[in-house]
Amino acid sequence: MEFFERFAIPHPSPLIYASMVAIGLTMIAIVVGITYFKKWGYLWREWLTTVDHKRIGMMYIISALLMLFRGGADAVMMRLQTAVPDNTFLDAQHYNEVFTTHGVVMIIFMAMAFIIGMMNFVVPLQIGARDVAFPRLNAISFWLYFAGAMLFNISFVIGGSPDAGWTNYFPLAGTEFSETVGVNYYMWALQISGIGTLMTGINFIVTILKMRAPGMTLMKMPMFTWSALITNVIIVFAFPVLTIALLMGTLDRQFGTHFFASTNGGMDMLWANLFWVWGHPEVYILILPAFGIYSEVISTFSQRNLYGYKSMVGSMVLISFMSFLVWVHHFFTMGHGPLVNGIFSITTMAIAVPTGIKIFNWLLTMWKGKIRFTVPMLYSVGFIPLFTIGGVTGVMLAIASADYQYHNTMFLVAHFHNVIIPGVVFAMLAGLTYWWPKMFGFMLNERIGKWGFWFLTVGFCLAFFPMYITGLDGQARRMYTYSEETGFGPLNMLSFFGAGLMAIAFILIVYNVYYSFRYAPRNVGQDPWNARSLEWATPNPVPHYNFSVTPVVNSSEAFWDSKKNGHQLFKDKIDKIHMPNNSGLPIIIAGLFFVFGFSFVFGIWVGVIAAAIGIFGCMAYRTFEKDHGHYIPVEEIQETEMKLEVRNNENR
């Protein structure tokens, strides 16, 4: 009995018990289905052990979509709880756990996975590479992310969820106020996932700097590749800070140190500083790839080259530098004094300038363009006014004296979502729809996609714009209930209605995938959008070696030049191609990291030691492993290319 009590949920509820049953039945159904259709071997050979950047990118995106619905369920529960005064749908403790997991899942395990998935699939194709610089490191990066995500998501059914907010502020996150293992889950899930993200940052910097096609100088890279390069530079500088902060927090909670304690020489504000030194660059880690996607989409569907290429690059570089100079605006209300607050108020307003430059770049790209309002273009155009509103409210929050009024209210919640949802979610849906035919060989249905866009946009406005008003009227964030006398009820009900429309939008997006998979024609060819960058020069489906011949580039829109100006992309003859071998080692190491993290959460030191030995054993094995990859012979490449050419000719 003591064994089971150790892993019991400290604050059970019917919702959690129902979730346990649903998770159990889903896992059984998956295992039975895979076994019945005899797909275990296929999954192991083609997906679980793959080092192909395209398949790793798809797995990131699939995982991100699953996390989107996980975090979305939390969001709907919060909106339902606050829809009416004095609601009892969730109690205070459960509400704390829900808004904590919602923030972590959406930022770390949804948005980060989506952008890294997009980078994985697109960047090597855009630069004319056959894979990333370190394919096996890429695989272990994904599986560490996945292990961290799964570790975090089992918390609410084994041991209890974290409840100190997604920012995990101390001393609230210390053992005095969070006695359960929930915050331990937070520490180790983010630590394991963060290690994978840091590996990704190093991998893509090397890939972009060293593996570009001949002729592709830095100033001839597509804008999405530029955004990926700058994003990964930020990752390499920001994520070690999070790694150390999480380590110090773990030592405080599990080994009795006092880094973030309010006694014995500790400093709880140290956590806030370290968290936001990582946390605010993290916002730009999310938003810069989105800017790259919008640049690709707007240029393609305006049928014009991107206006102000150099200013776009310069503004992103400036944003990456300034993103490390604004973190203190997250705690203007914590007593730093007017000098410090004034300095960071100025830097916060200044970072809006390079962001504003991009808005004008996109508008001028569309100016006199022949705009096609496809689904990706609708998301891109819809993003501009909504993100501008989010930016303007950000400038309001940057006024340190006024921030005392705004900071701990729903106004801040509205601002943050007003930036992240149009800036990241819209971009990821635009990019997913845009590159979908390159990923899967068929188009998503435009009509259903447009319905999804309008439901999402209208639902977003109804869900979050009322929060600006209730926030200014004094509704505090993180409060699970309020009295009828406050007058917040009608606007909160409107917000709940908007959240419902957003949920319908995501259901439509899932239905679109199902409908298109069943009924969409497969005769889309290699370039269904009449696009401009190099990834569209590959056939559908993209062979695992990407390009049979390395392309030669002379502009940032190499494929467009080949179509309109007669530039010859492929000049050399086909030669044998070297490719890496698949490996089961990454998923095994990630599984050991999962065991290591789970054991550390509960203080099961035998499990910690055993998993650590296994991890170092796998690393030692890899050190001495002689695996030099394999060569694809010319005959096999020619046969593959001939089949793809016949297929693409039939599809025209």
XYZ file of C-alpha atoms in Angstrom:
652
model
C 0.000 0.000 0.000
C 2.855 2.406 0.817
C 4.258 1.845 -2.683
C 0.993 2.926 -4.341
C 0.501 5.836 -1.952
C 3.861 7.201 -3.065
C 2.558 7.650 -6.623
C -1.002 8.634 -5.735
C -2.622 11.857 -6.911
C -2.648 14.288 -3.969
C -5.734 16.187 -5.215
C -7.893 13.696 -7.135
C -11.082 14.637 -8.974
C -13.556 12.904 -11.323
C -11.898 14.651 -14.304
C -8.515 13.151 -13.429
C -9.971 9.688 -12.930
C -11.736 9.967 -16.297
C -8.432 11.023 -17.875
C -6.702 7.987 -16.382
C -9.294 5.692 -17.947
C -9.078 7.503 -21.299
C -5.263 7.325 -21.356
C -5.306 3.629 -20.486
C -7.875 2.764 -23.151
C -6.039 4.842 -25.770
C -2.727 3.123 -25.057
C -4.362 -0.311 -25.255
C -6.070 0.634 -28.534
C -2.763 1.831 -30.051
C -0.884 -1.327 -29.030
C -3.684 -3.601 -30.257
C -3.982 -1.688 -33.538
C -0.255 -1.782 -34.297
C -0.094 -5.463 -33.382
C -3.189 -6.355 -35.424
C -1.879 -4.637 -38.556
C 1.658 -5.995 -37.940
C 3.283 -2.567 -38.048
C 5.839 -2.873 -35.246
C 8.662 -3.702 -37.647
C 7.675 -0.917 -40.033
C 7.521 1.628 -37.208
C 10.920 0.582 -35.878
C 12.667 0.588 -39.263
C 11.059 3.643 -40.851
C 10.219 6.005 -37.975
C 11.497 5.147 -34.500
C 15.085 4.667 -35.691
C 15.099 7.193 -38.534
C 17.712 9.921 -38.865
C 16.016 11.477 -41.933
C 15.443 15.162 -41.156
C 12.097 15.107 -42.974
C 10.638 12.305 -40.896
C 12.036 13.769 -37.695
C 10.371 17.065 -38.661
C 7.057 15.281 -39.210
C 7.317 13.563 -35.820
C 7.946 16.942 -34.169
C 4.874 18.375 -35.905
C 2.646 15.410 -35.007
C 3.795 15.662 -31.381
C 3.143 19.413 -31.413
C -0.401 18.897 -32.685
C -1.050 16.362 -29.913
C 0.267 18.855 -27.361
C -1.902 21.568 -28.932
C -4.998 19.576 -28.097
C -3.644 18.692 -24.642
C -3.002 22.348 -23.835
C -6.229 23.382 -25.569
C -8.255 21.129 -23.265
C -6.697 22.950 -20.292
C -7.593 26.307 -21.868
C -11.234 25.314 -22.371
C -11.425 24.126 -18.748
C -10.095 27.487 -17.513
C -12.525 29.454 -19.676
C -15.384 27.233 -18.501
C -14.430 27.730 -14.854
C -14.417 31.533 -15.184
C -17.419 31.749 -17.541
C -19.790 32.483 -14.662
C -19.290 33.914 -11.149
C -18.740 31.568 -8.212
C -18.337 28.519 -10.472
C -17.373 25.204 -8.856
C -16.339 23.256 -11.975
C -12.699 23.393 -10.777
C -11.500 23.983 -7.239
C -8.609 26.330 -6.502
C -5.926 23.624 -6.448
C -7.064 21.978 -9.671
C -7.253 25.392 -11.389
C -3.664 26.128 -10.316
C -2.535 22.845 -11.844
C -4.490 23.454 -15.048
C -3.097 26.925 -15.785
C 0.407 25.729 -14.918
C 0.297 22.774 -17.298
C -1.450 24.831 -19.983
C 1.387 27.350 -20.121
C 4.188 24.776 -20.071
C 2.577 22.475 -22.624
C 1.762 25.275 -25.064
C 5.119 27.072 -24.887
C 7.623 24.248 -24.415
C 5.956 21.171 -25.861
C 3.665 22.632 -28.542
C 5.112 25.863 -29.958
C 8.778 24.852 -29.642
C 8.103 21.458 -31.223
C 6.155 23.041 -34.078
C 8.907 25.499 -35.020
C 11.674 22.905 -34.680
C 9.614 20.489 -36.765
C 9.230 23.101 -39.496
C 12.943 23.881 -39.394
C 13.786 20.185 -39.587
C 11.677 19.565 -42.645
C 12.292 22.775 -44.579
C 15.771 24.168 -43.851
C 17.926 21.393 -45.368
C 15.730 21.486 -48.486
C 15.960 25.287 -48.719
C 19.756 25.280 -48.564
C 20.212 22.352 -50.949
C 21.537 19.920 -48.317
C 20.837 16.198 -48.097
C 20.403 16.182 -44.324
C 21.444 18.146 -41.259
C 25.079 18.275 -40.172
C 24.629 15.722 -37.362
C 21.727 13.402 -38.278
C 21.995 11.183 -35.215
C 22.183 14.186 -32.901
C 19.010 15.406 -34.617
C 17.274 12.128 -33.793
C 18.307 12.191 -30.150
C 17.177 15.827 -29.936
C 13.670 14.790 -30.951
C 13.518 11.796 -28.655
C 14.757 13.825 -25.673
C 12.041 16.396 -26.396
C 9.490 13.573 -26.600
C 10.743 11.973 -23.382
C 10.447 15.325 -21.586
C 6.947 15.861 -22.953
C 5.767 12.424 -21.869
C 7.364 12.830 -18.436
C 5.532 16.112 -17.935
C 2.207 14.762 -19.189
C 2.082 11.744 -16.899
C 2.356 14.036 -13.875
C -1.373 14.614 -13.529
C -2.093 10.876 -13.289
C 1.015 9.796 -11.334
C 2.005 11.945 -8.380
C 0.211 15.181 -9.276
C 0.765 18.115 -11.630
C 2.960 21.160 -10.934
C 0.942 24.016 -9.480
C 3.301 27.025 -9.210
C 2.468 28.581 -12.591
C 4.336 28.087 -15.865
C 6.975 30.548 -14.616
C 7.440 28.382 -11.481
C 8.324 31.309 -9.231
C 10.074 30.621 -5.940
C 9.338 30.450 -3.024
C 5.949 29.233 -4.298
C 7.767 26.449 -6.171
C 9.761 25.466 -3.091
C 8.893 22.533 -0.861
C 7.295 24.802 1.726
C 4.391 25.738 -0.571
C 4.555 22.921 -3.173
C 5.007 19.790 -1.129
C 4.055 17.286 -3.846
C 6.305 16.034 -6.649
C 4.558 18.211 -9.262
C 7.316 20.831 -9.404
C 9.903 18.028 -9.576
C 8.183 16.913 -12.771
C 8.440 20.485 -14.051
C 12.179 20.616 -13.321
C 13.093 17.322 -14.952
C 10.721 17.410 -17.928
C 11.994 20.852 -18.948
C 15.578 19.838 -18.255
C 15.451 16.768 -20.497
C 13.529 18.537 -23.249
C 15.808 21.583 -22.991
C 18.938 19.483 -23.520
C 17.400 18.218 -26.754
C 16.572 21.767 -27.844
C 20.112 22.959 -27.143
C 21.448 20.110 -29.300
C 19.085 21.218 -32.059
C 20.429 24.770 -31.845
C 24.029 23.641 -32.302
C 23.067 21.235 -35.084
C 21.214 23.791 -37.196
C 23.813 26.517 -36.815
C 26.441 24.127 -38.194
C 24.047 22.894 -40.894
C 23.216 26.367 -42.188
C 26.743 27.733 -41.987
C 28.546 24.722 -43.488
C 26.122 22.831 -45.766
C 24.611 25.438 -48.093
C 24.484 24.738 -51.809
C 27.211 26.238 -54.039
C 26.495 29.898 -54.704
C 24.217 30.335 -51.690
C 25.960 33.033 -49.695
C 24.438 34.179 -46.418
C 22.684 37.038 -48.199
C 21.164 34.627 -50.712
C 19.517 32.389 -48.130
C 15.706 32.197 -48.081
C 14.142 34.228 -45.288
C 12.884 31.201 -43.382
C 16.437 29.835 -43.283
C 17.676 33.200 -42.020
C 15.045 33.148 -39.272
C 16.070 29.583 -38.361
C 19.751 30.551 -38.137
C 19.073 33.526 -35.856
C 16.621 31.515 -33.754
C 19.164 28.782 -33.143
C 21.815 31.327 -32.170
C 19.376 32.591 -29.512
C 18.751 28.975 -28.400
C 22.470 28.358 -27.897
C 22.835 31.481 -25.745
C 19.538 31.269 -23.829
C 18.964 27.595 -23.029
C 22.086 27.058 -20.888
C 20.639 29.683 -18.519
C 17.455 27.618 -18.168
C 19.526 24.462 -17.684
C 21.417 25.980 -14.751
C 18.290 27.540 -13.230
C 16.484 24.182 -13.331
C 19.506 22.456 -11.799
C 19.639 24.991 -8.963
C 15.887 24.643 -8.401
C 16.216 20.852 -8.269
C 19.022 21.128 -5.721
C 16.817 23.412 -3.601
C 13.854 21.061 -3.696
C 15.550 17.676 -3.437
C 18.881 18.309 -1.719
C 18.144 21.140 0.710
C 20.209 23.957 -0.828
C 18.988 27.566 -0.609
C 19.671 29.224 -3.970
C 16.092 30.477 -4.327
C 14.989 30.395 -0.693
C 13.973 33.573 1.108
C 16.120 32.558 4.107
C 19.671 31.338 4.797
C 21.280 33.579 2.218
C 19.018 32.579 -0.677
C 17.335 34.982 -3.095
C 13.954 34.119 -4.576
C 14.312 36.945 -7.129
C 17.343 35.119 -8.543
C 14.965 32.552 -10.052
C 12.851 35.303 -11.641
C 15.952 36.864 -13.205
C 17.363 33.588 -14.495
C 13.985 32.415 -15.757
C 13.324 35.571 -17.758
C 16.907 35.869 -19.038
C 15.896 32.662 -20.804
C 12.168 33.354 -20.988
C 12.100 36.556 -22.973
C 14.538 35.391 -25.671
C 12.308 32.296 -25.716
C 9.467 34.502 -26.974
C 11.647 35.454 -29.949
C 12.730 31.834 -30.417
C 9.037 31.240 -31.084
C 8.278 34.352 -33.119
C 11.288 34.662 -35.447
C 10.639 31.382 -37.328
C 7.033 32.540 -37.628
C 8.285 35.737 -39.269
C 10.279 33.566 -41.668
C 7.184 31.538 -42.566
C 5.123 34.673 -43.183
C 7.885 36.025 -45.418
C 7.832 32.870 -47.551
C 4.035 32.725 -47.740
C 3.411 36.423 -48.446
C 6.075 36.511 -51.147
C 4.694 33.386 -52.833
C 1.046 34.416 -52.827
C 1.735 38.054 -53.730
C 3.835 36.749 -56.644
C 6.550 39.256 -55.803
C 10.005 39.027 -54.322
C 10.191 39.960 -50.654
C 10.474 43.727 -50.210
C 13.509 44.910 -48.222
C 15.449 41.646 -47.927
C 18.448 43.273 -46.215
C 16.289 45.240 -43.787
C 14.436 42.032 -42.881
C 17.707 40.274 -42.115
C 19.075 43.262 -40.205
C 15.924 43.628 -38.125
C 16.027 39.951 -37.126
C 19.677 40.225 -36.104
C 18.831 43.331 -34.067
C 15.875 41.573 -32.429
C 18.092 38.628 -31.455
C 20.553 40.974 -29.745
C 17.914 43.095 -28.021
C 15.919 40.075 -26.849
C 18.511 39.617 -24.089
C 18.152 43.227 -22.895
C 14.479 43.382 -21.891
C 13.907 40.608 -19.333
C 13.340 42.916 -16.334
C 10.056 44.235 -17.740
C 8.527 40.949 -16.536
C 8.873 42.135 -12.947
C 8.587 45.922 -13.012
C 6.314 45.601 -9.970
C 8.906 43.866 -7.785
C 10.772 46.882 -6.462
C 13.875 47.437 -8.624
C 13.543 51.197 -8.489
C 12.982 53.883 -11.146
C 16.471 53.767 -12.723
C 16.422 50.036 -13.538
C 12.762 50.138 -14.530
C 13.390 53.156 -16.755
C 16.288 51.515 -18.596
C 14.339 48.347 -19.313
C 11.250 50.328 -20.235
C 13.293 52.017 -22.969
C 14.809 48.753 -24.263
C 11.361 47.146 -24.312
C 9.931 49.938 -26.430
C 13.025 49.976 -28.664
C 12.667 46.300 -29.613
C 9.306 47.161 -31.162
C 11.108 49.170 -33.869
C 12.776 46.273 -35.767
C 9.558 44.286 -35.345
C 7.612 47.156 -36.901
C 10.021 47.222 -39.850
C 8.885 43.730 -40.771
C 5.235 44.734 -40.825
C 6.014 47.379 -43.448
C 8.164 44.900 -45.401
C 5.233 42.500 -45.663
C 2.749 45.243 -46.535
C 5.030 46.597 -49.259
C 5.550 43.077 -50.600
C 1.786 42.812 -51.051
C 1.578 46.315 -52.528
C 0.706 45.963 -56.240
C 1.099 42.217 -55.942
C -1.242 39.691 -57.525
C -2.517 38.347 -54.223
C -4.071 34.886 -54.014
C -6.065 34.419 -50.825
C -5.206 30.805 -50.134
C -5.436 29.413 -46.604
C -1.745 30.137 -45.836
C -2.168 33.687 -47.142
C -5.305 34.233 -45.033
C -3.401 33.295 -41.890
C -0.545 35.590 -42.930
C -2.775 38.579 -43.691
C -4.866 37.986 -40.555
C -1.722 37.916 -38.473
C -0.695 41.501 -39.352
C -3.504 43.515 -37.655
C -3.885 41.093 -34.737
C -0.157 41.010 -34.011
C 0.003 44.801 -34.303
C -2.647 45.094 -31.589
C -0.590 42.730 -29.434
C 2.501 44.844 -30.058
C 0.746 48.096 -29.148
C -0.501 46.612 -25.865
C 3.062 45.437 -25.278
C 4.242 49.028 -25.509
C 1.567 49.913 -22.932
C 2.987 47.256 -20.619
C 6.496 48.608 -21.239
C 5.573 51.831 -19.425
C 6.905 50.872 -16.011
C 4.649 53.142 -13.970
C 1.506 52.036 -15.815
C 2.548 48.399 -15.544
C 1.681 48.503 -11.845
C -1.946 48.705 -12.996
C -1.749 46.192 -15.847
C 0.709 43.591 -14.690
C -1.178 41.113 -12.549
C -4.458 41.393 -14.430
C -6.159 39.694 -17.349
C -4.870 42.560 -19.519
C -1.463 40.875 -19.491
C -3.019 37.493 -20.353
C -4.797 39.105 -23.311
C -1.587 40.800 -24.502
C 0.497 37.631 -24.336
C -2.042 35.572 -26.266
C -2.539 38.455 -28.684
C 1.137 38.095 -29.591
C 1.596 34.323 -29.416
C -1.567 33.065 -31.139
C -1.421 35.246 -34.295
C 2.377 35.295 -34.143
C 3.023 31.578 -33.650
C -0.139 29.468 -33.993
C -1.314 31.278 -37.155
C 2.206 30.973 -38.589
C 2.475 27.282 -37.844
C -0.920 26.604 -39.436
C 0.073 28.733 -42.432
C 3.390 26.899 -42.759
C 1.814 23.483 -42.230
C -0.766 24.133 -44.964
C 1.870 25.663 -47.257
C 4.376 22.803 -46.977
C 1.790 20.043 -46.561
C 1.909 18.947 -50.233
C 5.698 18.702 -49.986
C 5.373 16.594 -46.836
C 2.552 14.274 -47.878
C 2.015 14.638 -51.620
C -1.516 16.072 -51.553
C -3.180 19.386 -50.750
C -5.374 20.156 -47.766
C -8.901 21.162 -48.736
C -9.064 24.925 -49.216
C -12.756 25.310 -48.356
C -12.520 23.484 -45.031
C -9.237 25.289 -44.331
C -10.875 28.677 -44.810
C -13.709 27.731 -42.473
C -11.083 26.768 -39.905
C -9.316 30.105 -40.355
C -12.459 32.161 -39.816
C -13.614 30.170 -36.800
C -10.139 30.511 -35.276
C -9.861 34.242 -35.984
C -13.334 35.187 -34.770
C -13.001 32.857 -31.783
C -9.634 34.352 -30.906
C -11.011 37.909 -30.936
C -14.003 36.938 -28.793
C -11.859 34.915 -26.385
C -9.137 37.473 -25.657
C -10.308 40.997 -26.450
C -12.787 40.964 -23.505
C -9.830 40.219 -21.210
C -8.359 43.645 -21.982
C -11.513 45.223 -20.570
C -11.879 42.991 -17.510
C -8.164 43.406 -16.835
C -8.425 47.181 -16.872
C -11.453 46.818 -14.599
C -9.317 44.872 -12.127
C -9.829 41.165 -12.813
C -6.654 39.500 -11.548
C -5.068 36.676 -13.501
C -4.670 33.235 -11.906
C -7.854 33.696 -9.832
C -10.111 30.695 -10.201
C -13.356 32.473 -9.294
C -14.937 35.872 -8.728
C -18.150 37.254 -7.262
C -21.157 38.392 -9.270
C -20.777 41.913 -7.866
C -17.542 42.426 -9.838
C -19.506 42.576 -13.089
C -16.948 40.354 -14.887
C -19.512 37.652 -15.720
C -20.859 38.729 -19.157
C -17.441 39.387 -20.694
C -16.050 36.160 -19.274
C -18.973 34.258 -20.770
C -18.187 35.907 -24.116
C -14.581 34.807 -23.696
C -15.723 31.228 -23.053
C -17.852 31.365 -26.202
C -14.802 32.510 -28.176
C -12.754 29.626 -26.758
C -15.501 27.289 -27.966
C -15.230 28.694 -31.496
C -11.455 28.165 -31.378
C -12.022 24.563 -30.324
C -14.354 24.114 -33.318
C -11.626 25.583 -35.548
C -9.113 22.968 -34.420
C -11.696 20.212 -34.890
C -12.166 21.499 -38.460
C -8.398 21.418 -39.001
C -8.295 17.762 -37.896
C -11.308 16.973 -40.078
C -9.546 18.681 -42.997
C -6.595 16.318 -42.610
C -8.929 13.307 -42.556
C -11.036 14.537 -45.487
C -8.037 15.491 -47.613
C -6.270 12.208 -46.886
C -9.293 10.327 -48.199
C -10.460 12.508 -51.083
C -7.742 14.956 -52.164
C -6.212 14.248 -55.586
C -2.597 13.142 -55.632
C -1.831 14.977 -58.894
C -0.431 18.115 -57.278
C 3.020 17.938 -58.838
C 6.176 19.228 -57.193
C 5.198 22.927 -57.187
C 1.455 23.370 -56.564
C 1.751 26.949 -55.213
C 4.046 28.337 -57.951
C 6.577 28.957 -55.179
C 9.982 30.592 -55.173
C 12.514 28.815 -52.938
C 14.621 25.708 -53.404
C 12.550 23.141 -51.495
C 9.990 23.199 -54.324
C 12.635 22.012 -56.819
C 12.459 18.522 -55.286
C 9.963 15.930 -56.554
C 6.951 14.685 -54.607
C 7.432 12.671 -52.508
C 10.878 13.990 -51.598
C 13.407 11.138 -51.850
C 15.362 10.484 -48.672
C 18.511 11.971 -50.267
C 16.569 15.196 -51.191
C 18.557 16.135 -54.316
C 20.056 13.676 -56.783
C 22.448 16.461 -57.823
C 23.510 19.334 -55.569
C 21.841 22.521 -56.872
C 23.798 25.646 -57.832
C 22.198 28.856 -56.562
C 22.475 32.479 -57.663
C 19.751 34.232 -55.600
C 17.529 33.916 -52.540
C 14.738 32.761 -54.867
C 16.680 30.137 -56.770
C 13.711 28.047 -57.870
C 11.836 31.107 -59.148
C 14.895 32.111 -61.166
C 15.072 28.645 -62.689
C 11.445 28.918 -63.795
C 11.320 32.534 -64.951
C 14.900 33.402 -65.882
C 16.172 30.070 -67.149
C 18.822 29.589 -64.446
C 20.075 25.994 -64.468
C 19.866 24.614 -60.936
C 21.303 21.158 -61.539
C 24.501 21.151 -63.578
C 26.497 18.116 -62.467
C 25.948 14.491 -63.383
C 24.419 12.072 -60.901
C 27.030 10.494 -58.664
C 26.767 8.086 -55.733
C 25.381 9.731 -52.599
C 26.571 9.181 -49.047
C 23.792 8.957 -46.455
C 23.758 8.133 -42.711
C 22.398 4.844 -41.384
C 19.356 4.621 -39.134
C 20.022 3.972 -35.456
C 18.019 2.755 -32.482
C 20.458 4.373 -30.061
C 18.692 7.788 -29.868
C 15.333 6.369 -28.761
C 17.073 4.022 -26.293
C 19.012 6.922 -24.733
C 15.828 8.995 -24.543
C 14.039 6.101 -22.839
C 16.832 5.937 -20.279
C 16.551 9.697 -19.747
C 12.818 9.215 -19.114
C 13.580 6.585 -16.468
C 16.291 8.842 -15.021
C 13.913 11.813 -14.785
C 10.985 9.794 -13.390
C 13.219 8.186 -10.783
C 14.651 11.569 -9.774
C 11.155 13.035 -9.432
C 10.290 10.467 -6.765
C 13.770 10.074 -5.295
C 14.136 6.460 -6.450
C 17.926 6.490 -6.349
C 18.398 2.934 -7.603
C 16.533 3.902 -10.764
C 18.552 7.121 -11.090
C 21.869 5.267 -10.852
C 20.813 2.448 -13.179
C 19.515 4.880 -15.821
C 22.653 7.045 -15.545
C 24.858 3.984 -16.073
C 22.744 3.052 -19.086
C 23.033 6.564 -20.573
C 26.802 6.694 -20.197
C 27.036 3.135 -21.487
C 25.166 4.119 -24.661
C 27.415 7.155 -25.075
C 30.498 4.970 -24.691
C 29.111 2.484 -27.212
C 28.528 5.295 -29.694
C 32.062 6.577 -29.128
C 33.573 3.280 -30.269
C 30.916 2.403 -32.853
C 32.204 2.220 -36.414
C 29.273 3.388 -38.493
C 30.277 5.375 -41.556
C 26.864 5.377 -43.212
C 26.209 3.991 -46.677
C 26.396 4.993 -50.317
C 23.415 4.968 -52.662
C 24.656 3.704 -56.038
C 24.091 5.714 -59.212
C 21.797 3.067 -60.680
C 19.440 3.202 -57.705
C 19.350 7.017 -57.803
C 18.597 7.017 -61.545
C 15.819 4.471 -61.087
C 14.275 6.488 -58.250
C 14.499 9.743 -60.206
C 12.942 8.140 -63.288
C 9.973 6.852 -61.267
C 9.489 10.254 -59.631
C 9.728 12.047 -62.973
C 7.124 9.768 -64.525
C 4.849 10.318 -61.537
C 5.255 14.102 -61.633
C 4.662 14.193 -65.409
C 1.479 12.194 -64.942
C 0.372 14.664 -62.280
C 0.802 17.776 -64.413
